[in-house]
Short mmCIF file of C-alpha atoms in Angstrom, two decimals:
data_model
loop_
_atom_site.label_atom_id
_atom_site.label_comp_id
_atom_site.label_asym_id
_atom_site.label_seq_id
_atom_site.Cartn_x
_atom_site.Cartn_y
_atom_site.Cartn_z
CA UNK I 1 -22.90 -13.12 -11.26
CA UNK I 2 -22.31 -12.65 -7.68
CA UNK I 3 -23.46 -9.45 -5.46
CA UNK I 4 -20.41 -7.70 -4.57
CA UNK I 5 -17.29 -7.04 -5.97
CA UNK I 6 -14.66 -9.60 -5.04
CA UNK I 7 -11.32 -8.40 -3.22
CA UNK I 8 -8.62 -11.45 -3.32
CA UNK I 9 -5.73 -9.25 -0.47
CA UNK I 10 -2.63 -11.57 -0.74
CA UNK I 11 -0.44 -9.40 2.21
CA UNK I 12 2.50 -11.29 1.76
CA UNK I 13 3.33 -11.02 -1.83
CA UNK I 14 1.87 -6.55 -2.00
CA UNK I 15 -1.04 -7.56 -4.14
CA UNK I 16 -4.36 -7.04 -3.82
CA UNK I 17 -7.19 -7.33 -6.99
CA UNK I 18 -10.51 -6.32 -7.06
CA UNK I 19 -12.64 -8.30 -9.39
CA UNK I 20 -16.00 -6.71 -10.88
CA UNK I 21 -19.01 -8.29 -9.74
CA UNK I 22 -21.17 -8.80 -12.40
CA UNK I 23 -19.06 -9.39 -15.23
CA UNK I 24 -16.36 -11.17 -12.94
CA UNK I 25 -13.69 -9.51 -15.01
CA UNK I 26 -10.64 -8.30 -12.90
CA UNK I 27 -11.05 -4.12 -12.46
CA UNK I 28 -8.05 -3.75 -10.39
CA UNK I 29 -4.55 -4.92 -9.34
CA UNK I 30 -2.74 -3.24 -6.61
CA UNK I 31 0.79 -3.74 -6.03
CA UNK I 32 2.17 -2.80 -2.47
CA UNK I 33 5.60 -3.63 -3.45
CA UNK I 34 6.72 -2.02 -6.76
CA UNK I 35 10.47 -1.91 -6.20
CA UNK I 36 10.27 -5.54 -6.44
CA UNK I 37 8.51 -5.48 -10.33
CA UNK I 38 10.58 -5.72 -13.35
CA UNK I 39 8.78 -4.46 -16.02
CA UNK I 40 10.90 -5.12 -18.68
CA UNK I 41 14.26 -7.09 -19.26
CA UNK I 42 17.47 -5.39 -19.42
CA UNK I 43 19.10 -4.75 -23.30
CA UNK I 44 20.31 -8.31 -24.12
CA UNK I 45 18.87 -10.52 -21.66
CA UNK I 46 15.69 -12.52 -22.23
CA UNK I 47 12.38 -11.54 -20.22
CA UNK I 48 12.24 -14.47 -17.98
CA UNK I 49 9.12 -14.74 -14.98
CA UNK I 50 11.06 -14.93 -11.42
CA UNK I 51 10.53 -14.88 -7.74
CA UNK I 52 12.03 -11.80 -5.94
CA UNK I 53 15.04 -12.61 -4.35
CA UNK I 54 13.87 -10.60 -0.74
CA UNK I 55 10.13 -8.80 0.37
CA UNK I 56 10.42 -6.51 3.26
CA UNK I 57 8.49 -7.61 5.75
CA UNK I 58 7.36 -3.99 6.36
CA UNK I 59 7.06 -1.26 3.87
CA UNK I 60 9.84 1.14 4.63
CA UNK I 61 8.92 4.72 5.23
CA UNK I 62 11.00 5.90 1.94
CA UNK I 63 8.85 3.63 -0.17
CA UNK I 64 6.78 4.64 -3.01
CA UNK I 65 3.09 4.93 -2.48
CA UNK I 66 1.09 2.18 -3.73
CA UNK I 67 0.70 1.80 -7.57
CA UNK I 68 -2.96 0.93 -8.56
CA UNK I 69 -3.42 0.09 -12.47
CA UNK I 70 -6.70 0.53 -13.48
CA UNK I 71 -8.28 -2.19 -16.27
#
C-alpha cells in the first residue's frame, strides 16, 4: 500500500483520477471536458471507442462545470 492517495492529472485530455491509497482501487475520475464524451451510441450505429475529433485548448466560459463520478 502506499501513503497517500495517488492523483494521475492528464491536462490535456480533461481527466484527472484519484486512486485510493491503501487499497489502490481507483475512487475518482474527473472529466474536465464532458461535451467531448459519448455515452452511448446513437439508435442504429454500433458503440465504437474513438478519439475526439477537436479539445479546446481552454475551457470556454459557457462550459459545464466539471463532472466528478464517484466509485
Amino acid at each position: 500500500p502506499l501513503c497517500h492517495d495517488l492523483i494521475l492529472n492528464l491536462t490535456q485530455d480533461g481527466i484527472k483520477l484519484l486512486f485510493d491509497a491503501c487499497n489502490q482501487r481507483l475512487k475518482v475520475m474527473q472529466n474536465n471536458h464532458i461535451a467531448s464524451v459519448t455515452m452511448y451510441a446513437p439508435p442504429g450505429r454500433a458503440a465504437i471507442l474513438e478519439q475526439p475529433k477537436h479539445l479546446p485548448s481552454e475551457r470556454p466560459l459557457s462550459a459545464p462545470p466539471t463532472t466528478t463520478l464517484q466509485i
